[in-house]
Amino acid sequence: MSPLAENSGSAVVAAVIGLGSMGLGMARSMKRAGLDVVGYDITPAAVDRFVAEGGRGAATPAGAAKDADIVVSVVVNGAQTEAVLFGPDGVAGTMKPGAVFISSATMDPAVARDLAQRVEALGLYYLDAPISGGAAKAASGALTIMASGSRQAFDTARPGLDAMAGKVYELGDAAGTGAAFKMINQLLAGVHIAAACEAITFAAKQGLDLDKVYEVITASAGNSWMFENRVPHVLAGDYTPLSSIEIFVKDLGIVQDMARSERYPVPLAAAALQMYLAASGAGMGRDDDSSLARLYAQLSGAALPGAAEEPQSL
């Protein structure tokens, strides 16, 4: 039985640190499931939005975590996760003994192991729990969570996990395993997006009807989830960021670091990383990751829908 299931029946308190497109959806999902949710974000307007929806807000991470049974950190990387835990107004100093810290950031498994060791030394639990599924699934409580940690960490986190996820994979009893699974996913996702953008822009260079290309490929063996999901952005000429170029600069960079330490070749991931770096250098870093198609178009002279629009500046 979950330790939280044995309490007096009062609502489980959950703090969400980071109320961006993913964190806000996760906070909403837990609130909808009956948890008492406190939100914090570096942008006060994000907190105000959550409060306007009936949630509670806090001025600092430490304030959000003070009475929480579950603290969910939805930030970008390991460095930001460390700051949430141990930086000024960090949560580690105010979390109550026996509470669980759920880390959802994508990071090097070695960093996850180090953070878990430091957190557990304080009498807290750490669940290495990167996420997949995007903002829509975060909002509907249907994320995929790739989690590893102690049985106590899983049990304490269970009310939050059940509210946020459609599927929770329990991948081991030590932090770092969840992070490693996520990096395999990100290797594939980054390469697949690059391949999809290369293909659709090559089709444009051939003068093909891009809507018909999309119809044919999504019904054929060359299809991928990323082709099906990202190419509509290209067809619409809409590069509003849902997942940015910089995300894959970061994540494929982590893949390279991990592979180098293992003396393992990852040539496809390396080639994809160079394209994301080039897109970022061309001013598209904060745009949607389907902007790789625009980079291919710039390099080749291919014409894409909305090609006259300039990339958002950094």
Tab-separated table of C-alpha atoms in Angstrom:
chain	number	residue	atom	x	y	z
A	1	MET	CA	0.000	0.000	0.000
A	2	SER	CA	1.179	3.502	-0.773
A	3	PRO	CA	2.350	5.416	2.305
A	4	LEU	CA	-0.026	8.175	1.230
A	5	ALA	CA	-2.944	5.765	1.172
A	6	GLU	CA	-2.495	5.249	4.897
A	7	ASN	CA	-2.940	8.894	5.855
A	8	SER	CA	-6.063	10.439	7.262
A	9	GLY	CA	-7.796	10.754	3.936
A	10	SER	CA	-6.910	14.393	3.380
A	11	ALA	CA	-5.948	15.363	-0.149
A	12	VAL	CA	-2.450	14.529	-1.284
A	13	VAL	CA	-0.471	17.747	-1.760
A	14	ALA	CA	1.560	17.999	-4.944
A	15	ALA	CA	3.892	20.808	-5.993
A	16	VAL	CA	4.681	21.369	-9.663
A	17	ILE	CA	7.840	23.323	-10.395
A	18	GLY	CA	7.651	24.616	-13.963
A	19	LEU	CA	4.268	25.561	-15.430
A	20	GLY	CA	5.143	25.583	-19.106
A	21	SER	CA	3.127	23.684	-21.685
A	22	MET	CA	4.004	20.333	-20.105
A	23	GLY	CA	4.039	21.307	-16.437
A	24	LEU	CA	0.756	23.182	-16.600
A	25	GLY	CA	-0.948	20.188	-18.171
A	26	MET	CA	0.511	17.894	-15.516
A	27	ALA	CA	-0.628	20.247	-12.744
A	28	ARG	CA	-4.118	20.400	-14.235
A	29	SER	CA	-4.267	16.604	-14.492
A	30	MET	CA	-3.352	16.143	-10.834
A	31	LYS	CA	-5.824	18.808	-9.751
A	32	ARG	CA	-8.529	17.141	-11.825
A	33	ALA	CA	-7.739	13.856	-10.042
A	34	GLY	CA	-8.365	15.456	-6.646
A	35	LEU	CA	-4.839	16.316	-5.520
A	36	ASP	CA	-4.180	19.646	-3.824
A	37	VAL	CA	-1.767	21.191	-6.332
A	38	VAL	CA	0.587	24.121	-5.758
A	39	GLY	CA	2.381	25.567	-8.777
A	40	TYR	CA	5.545	27.607	-9.229
A	41	ASP	CA	7.109	29.025	-12.360
A	42	ILE	CA	9.863	31.542	-12.996
A	43	THR	CA	7.249	33.519	-14.953
A	44	PRO	CA	4.659	34.939	-12.526
A	45	ALA	CA	1.993	35.057	-15.253
A	46	ALA	CA	2.146	31.265	-15.524
A	47	VAL	CA	1.433	30.954	-11.799
A	48	ASP	CA	-1.387	33.493	-12.053
A	49	ARG	CA	-2.970	31.456	-14.855
A	50	PHE	CA	-2.947	28.302	-12.741
A	51	VAL	CA	-4.353	30.150	-9.725
A	52	ALA	CA	-7.139	31.589	-11.905
A	53	GLU	CA	-8.102	27.990	-12.711
A	54	GLY	CA	-8.453	27.146	-9.033
A	55	GLY	CA	-4.959	25.892	-8.248
A	56	ARG	CA	-2.654	27.330	-5.619
A	57	GLY	CA	0.439	29.358	-6.385
A	58	ALA	CA	3.777	29.944	-4.682
A	59	ALA	CA	6.417	32.643	-5.031
A	60	THR	CA	9.390	30.240	-4.819
A	61	PRO	CA	10.093	26.544	-5.399
A	62	ALA	CA	10.728	26.154	-1.677
A	63	GLY	CA	7.365	27.696	-0.875
A	64	ALA	CA	5.583	25.362	-3.268
A	65	ALA	CA	7.271	22.282	-1.805
A	66	LYS	CA	6.911	23.123	1.884
A	67	ASP	CA	3.913	20.905	2.679
A	68	ALA	CA	3.983	18.708	-0.407
A	69	ASP	CA	3.913	14.926	-0.410
A	70	ILE	CA	4.957	14.940	-4.076
A	71	VAL	CA	7.164	17.490	-5.833
A	72	VAL	CA	7.172	17.267	-9.635
A	73	SER	CA	9.988	19.110	-11.391
A	74	VAL	CA	9.191	19.901	-15.037
A	75	VAL	CA	12.258	21.809	-16.209
A	76	VAL	CA	14.584	21.458	-19.174
A	77	ASN	CA	17.734	19.670	-18.035
A	78	GLY	CA	19.910	18.380	-15.227
A	79	ALA	CA	21.372	21.776	-14.375
A	80	GLN	CA	17.929	23.292	-13.919
A	81	THR	CA	16.839	20.271	-11.877
A	82	GLU	CA	19.826	20.739	-9.583
A	83	ALA	CA	18.892	24.415	-9.188
A	84	VAL	CA	15.303	23.476	-8.321
A	85	LEU	CA	16.602	21.131	-5.651
A	86	PHE	CA	19.641	22.864	-4.202
A	87	GLY	CA	19.748	26.404	-5.552
A	88	PRO	CA	18.487	29.529	-3.782
A	89	ASP	CA	14.945	28.781	-2.592
A	90	GLY	CA	15.477	25.151	-3.608
A	91	VAL	CA	12.947	22.508	-2.614
A	92	ALA	CA	15.366	20.119	-0.888
A	93	GLY	CA	15.562	22.390	2.137
A	94	THR	CA	11.799	22.522	2.719
A	95	MET	CA	10.470	19.126	1.614
A	96	LYS	CA	9.193	17.097	4.525
A	97	PRO	CA	10.859	13.748	5.346
A	98	GLY	CA	9.409	10.923	3.289
A	99	ALA	CA	8.208	13.152	0.450
A	100	VAL	CA	9.141	12.228	-3.106
A	101	PHE	CA	10.841	14.345	-5.757
A	102	ILE	CA	9.760	13.367	-9.280
A	103	SER	CA	12.315	14.511	-11.835
A	104	SER	CA	10.823	14.819	-15.331
A	105	ALA	CA	13.715	16.557	-17.100
A	106	THR	CA	15.738	14.867	-19.810
A	107	MET	CA	19.307	14.432	-18.570
A	108	ASP	CA	22.412	12.279	-18.611
A	109	PRO	CA	21.806	9.147	-16.501
A	110	ALA	CA	24.954	9.905	-14.472
A	111	VAL	CA	23.482	13.261	-13.455
A	112	ALA	CA	20.235	11.570	-12.406
A	113	ARG	CA	22.150	9.112	-10.233
A	114	ASP	CA	24.091	11.917	-8.555
A	115	LEU	CA	20.975	13.969	-7.826
A	116	ALA	CA	19.166	10.911	-6.447
A	117	GLN	CA	22.019	10.142	-4.068
A	118	ARG	CA	22.041	13.704	-2.739
A	119	VAL	CA	18.261	13.805	-2.338
A	120	GLU	CA	18.026	10.433	-0.615
A	121	ALA	CA	20.742	11.457	1.850
A	122	LEU	CA	18.246	14.035	3.148
A	123	GLY	CA	15.600	11.450	4.002
A	124	LEU	CA	13.627	12.080	0.816
A	125	TYR	CA	12.728	9.856	-2.121
A	126	TYR	CA	13.799	10.485	-5.727
A	127	LEU	CA	11.992	9.136	-8.771
A	128	ASP	CA	13.826	9.414	-12.084
A	129	ALA	CA	10.787	9.884	-14.321
A	130	PRO	CA	11.288	11.512	-17.741
A	131	ILE	CA	8.154	11.986	-19.796
A	132	SER	CA	6.988	11.617	-23.378
A	133	GLY	CA	3.795	12.539	-25.177
A	134	GLY	CA	3.711	16.295	-25.645
A	135	ALA	CA	1.506	19.040	-24.296
A	136	ALA	CA	-1.788	17.485	-25.411
A	137	LYS	CA	-1.170	14.258	-23.499
A	138	ALA	CA	0.119	16.205	-20.487
A	139	ALA	CA	-3.181	18.107	-20.428
A	140	SER	CA	-5.261	14.929	-20.666
A	141	GLY	CA	-3.266	12.932	-18.098
A	142	ALA	CA	-2.084	10.491	-20.763
A	143	LEU	CA	1.698	10.890	-20.693
A	144	THR	CA	4.155	8.032	-20.976
A	145	ILE	CA	6.467	8.082	-17.963
A	146	MET	CA	9.741	6.132	-17.998
A	147	ALA	CA	10.496	5.777	-14.312
A	148	SER	CA	13.084	4.202	-12.079
A	149	GLY	CA	13.625	4.421	-8.344
A	150	SER	CA	13.000	2.635	-5.086
A	151	ARG	CA	9.726	0.922	-4.290
A	152	GLN	CA	9.095	3.581	-1.629
A	153	ALA	CA	9.589	6.311	-4.232
A	154	PHE	CA	7.088	4.670	-6.584
A	155	ASP	CA	4.554	4.108	-3.823
A	156	THR	CA	4.760	7.670	-2.550
A	157	ALA	CA	4.555	9.087	-6.073
A	158	ARG	CA	1.663	6.830	-7.149
A	159	PRO	CA	-1.214	9.335	-6.801
A	160	GLY	CA	0.651	11.804	-8.993
A	161	LEU	CA	1.764	9.177	-11.503
A	162	ASP	CA	-1.751	7.802	-11.865
A	163	ALA	CA	-3.100	11.309	-12.510
A	164	MET	CA	-0.450	12.382	-15.021
A	165	ALA	CA	0.197	9.247	-17.057
A	166	GLY	CA	-1.612	6.889	-19.354
A	167	LYS	CA	1.312	4.500	-19.009
A	168	VAL	CA	3.987	4.299	-16.320
A	169	TYR	CA	6.910	2.033	-17.133
A	170	GLU	CA	8.640	0.839	-13.961
A	171	LEU	CA	12.152	0.297	-15.266
A	172	GLY	CA	14.239	-0.489	-12.216
A	173	ASP	CA	15.003	0.363	-8.633
A	174	ALA	CA	17.821	2.857	-9.268
A	175	ALA	CA	17.776	6.367	-10.667
A	176	GLY	CA	19.441	6.740	-14.063
A	177	THR	CA	17.636	3.897	-15.798
A	178	GLY	CA	14.628	6.051	-16.624
A	179	ALA	CA	16.954	8.746	-17.954
A	180	ALA	CA	18.750	6.212	-20.154
A	181	PHE	CA	15.467	4.975	-21.636
A	182	LYS	CA	14.480	8.569	-22.412
A	183	MET	CA	17.779	9.192	-24.204
A	184	ILE	CA	17.151	6.179	-26.471
A	185	ASN	CA	13.752	7.676	-27.263
A	186	GLN	CA	15.304	11.086	-27.944
A	187	LEU	CA	17.952	9.612	-30.235
A	188	LEU	CA	15.199	8.081	-32.360
A	189	ALA	CA	12.932	11.131	-32.174
A	190	GLY	CA	15.694	13.513	-33.226
A	191	VAL	CA	16.813	11.355	-36.129
A	192	HIS	CA	13.230	10.735	-37.277
A	193	ILE	CA	12.389	14.458	-37.291
A	194	ALA	CA	15.536	15.199	-39.282
A	195	ALA	CA	14.697	12.436	-41.762
A	196	ALA	CA	11.102	13.640	-42.112
A	197	CYS	CA	12.224	17.215	-42.787
A	198	GLU	CA	14.872	16.055	-45.242
A	199	ALA	CA	12.318	13.958	-47.120
A	200	ILE	CA	9.513	16.512	-47.345
A	201	THR	CA	11.890	19.250	-48.493
A	202	PHE	CA	13.440	16.889	-51.047
A	203	ALA	CA	9.918	16.283	-52.302
A	204	ALA	CA	9.453	20.051	-52.637
A	205	LYS	CA	12.708	20.248	-54.591
A	206	GLN	CA	11.269	17.624	-56.958
A	207	GLY	CA	8.216	19.823	-57.516
A	208	LEU	CA	5.838	17.289	-55.984
A	209	ASP	CA	2.447	18.102	-54.470
A	210	LEU	CA	3.392	18.118	-50.783
A	211	ASP	CA	-0.119	17.385	-49.526
A	212	LYS	CA	-0.198	14.326	-51.778
A	213	VAL	CA	3.291	13.302	-50.593
A	214	TYR	CA	1.995	13.415	-47.026
A	215	GLU	CA	-1.055	11.333	-47.950
A	216	VAL	CA	0.998	8.705	-49.759
A	217	ILE	CA	3.840	8.413	-47.262
A	218	THR	CA	1.579	8.176	-44.208
A	219	ALA	CA	-0.041	5.159	-45.893
A	220	SER	CA	3.295	3.588	-46.855
A	221	ALA	CA	6.241	1.820	-45.269
A	222	GLY	CA	8.342	4.988	-45.094
A	223	ASN	CA	5.991	6.590	-42.583
A	224	SER	CA	7.013	7.344	-38.994
A	225	TRP	CA	5.219	8.910	-36.043
A	226	MET	CA	7.406	11.979	-36.430
A	227	PHE	CA	6.717	12.298	-40.164
A	228	GLU	CA	2.999	12.074	-39.493
A	229	ASN	CA	3.183	14.560	-36.607
A	230	ARG	CA	5.699	17.146	-37.829
A	231	VAL	CA	5.140	17.390	-41.583
A	232	PRO	CA	1.726	19.074	-41.112
A	233	HIS	CA	3.626	21.977	-39.496
A	234	VAL	CA	5.647	22.291	-42.692
A	235	LEU	CA	2.577	22.043	-44.923
A	236	ALA	CA	0.915	24.816	-42.909
A	237	GLY	CA	4.065	26.947	-42.888
A	238	ASP	CA	3.549	27.223	-39.115
A	239	TYR	CA	6.673	26.861	-36.992
A	240	THR	CA	5.163	27.969	-33.696
A	241	PRO	CA	7.245	26.006	-31.181
A	242	LEU	CA	5.635	22.908	-29.732
A	243	SER	CA	9.059	21.284	-29.326
A	244	SER	CA	11.929	23.552	-30.246
A	245	ILE	CA	15.133	23.077	-32.213
A	246	GLU	CA	17.086	23.786	-29.023
A	247	ILE	CA	15.533	20.769	-27.308
A	248	PHE	CA	17.285	18.475	-29.773
A	249	VAL	CA	20.496	20.480	-29.704
A	250	LYS	CA	20.492	19.612	-26.004
A	251	ASP	CA	19.233	16.048	-26.176
A	252	LEU	CA	21.324	14.820	-29.094
A	253	GLY	CA	24.276	16.536	-27.433
A	254	ILE	CA	23.645	14.350	-24.372
A	255	VAL	CA	23.456	11.290	-26.644
A	256	GLN	CA	26.855	12.233	-28.098
A	257	ASP	CA	28.369	12.610	-24.632
A	258	MET	CA	26.975	9.274	-23.478
A	259	ALA	CA	28.141	7.494	-26.625
A	260	ARG	CA	31.621	9.013	-26.457
A	261	SER	CA	32.042	7.848	-22.862
A	262	GLU	CA	31.094	4.309	-23.951
A	263	ARG	CA	33.191	4.456	-27.149
A	264	TYR	CA	29.988	3.701	-29.039
A	265	PRO	CA	29.407	5.074	-32.577
A	266	VAL	CA	26.207	7.046	-33.211
A	267	PRO	CA	26.750	8.436	-36.733
A	268	LEU	CA	23.081	9.025	-37.572
A	269	ALA	CA	22.488	10.918	-34.332
A	270	ALA	CA	25.677	12.891	-34.942
A	271	ALA	CA	24.539	13.921	-38.415
A	272	ALA	CA	21.121	14.937	-37.106
A	273	LEU	CA	22.744	16.988	-34.340
A	274	GLN	CA	24.710	18.958	-36.929
A	275	MET	CA	21.461	19.888	-38.680
A	276	TYR	CA	19.870	21.076	-35.427
A	277	LEU	CA	22.987	23.097	-34.653
A	278	ALA	CA	22.864	24.645	-38.120
A	279	ALA	CA	19.182	25.523	-37.712
A	280	SER	CA	19.885	27.112	-34.349
A	281	GLY	CA	22.786	29.066	-35.805
A	282	ALA	CA	20.483	30.281	-38.587
A	283	GLY	CA	18.163	31.864	-36.019
A	284	MET	CA	15.597	29.098	-35.641
A	285	GLY	CA	16.602	27.797	-32.219
A	286	ARG	CA	13.364	28.756	-30.497
A	287	ASP	CA	11.154	27.726	-33.407
A	288	ASP	CA	9.482	24.352	-33.780
A	289	ASP	CA	11.852	21.462	-34.497
A	290	SER	CA	10.153	20.983	-37.875
A	291	SER	CA	12.140	24.110	-38.839
A	292	LEU	CA	14.807	21.709	-40.043
A	293	ALA	CA	12.722	21.667	-43.240
A	294	ARG	CA	13.287	25.413	-43.600
A	295	LEU	CA	17.007	24.878	-43.183
A	296	TYR	CA	17.013	22.259	-45.951
A	297	ALA	CA	15.030	24.686	-48.098
A	298	GLN	CA	17.546	27.478	-47.503
A	299	LEU	CA	20.423	25.188	-48.403
A	300	SER	CA	18.793	23.819	-51.552
A	301	GLY	CA	16.547	26.574	-52.866
A	302	ALA	CA	13.455	24.405	-52.418
A	303	ALA	CA	10.170	26.269	-51.962
A	304	LEU	CA	8.067	25.411	-48.896
A	305	PRO	CA	4.706	26.813	-47.779
A	306	GLY	CA	5.251	30.063	-45.877
A	307	ALA	CA	8.846	30.256	-47.081
A	308	ALA	CA	8.763	34.039	-47.152
A	309	GLU	CA	8.404	34.183	-43.368
A	310	GLU	CA	11.529	34.920	-41.422
A	311	PRO	CA	12.562	32.656	-38.527
A	312	GLN	CA	11.988	34.024	-35.062
A	313	SER	CA	15.111	35.722	-33.778
A	314	LEU	CA	16.950	34.517	-30.725
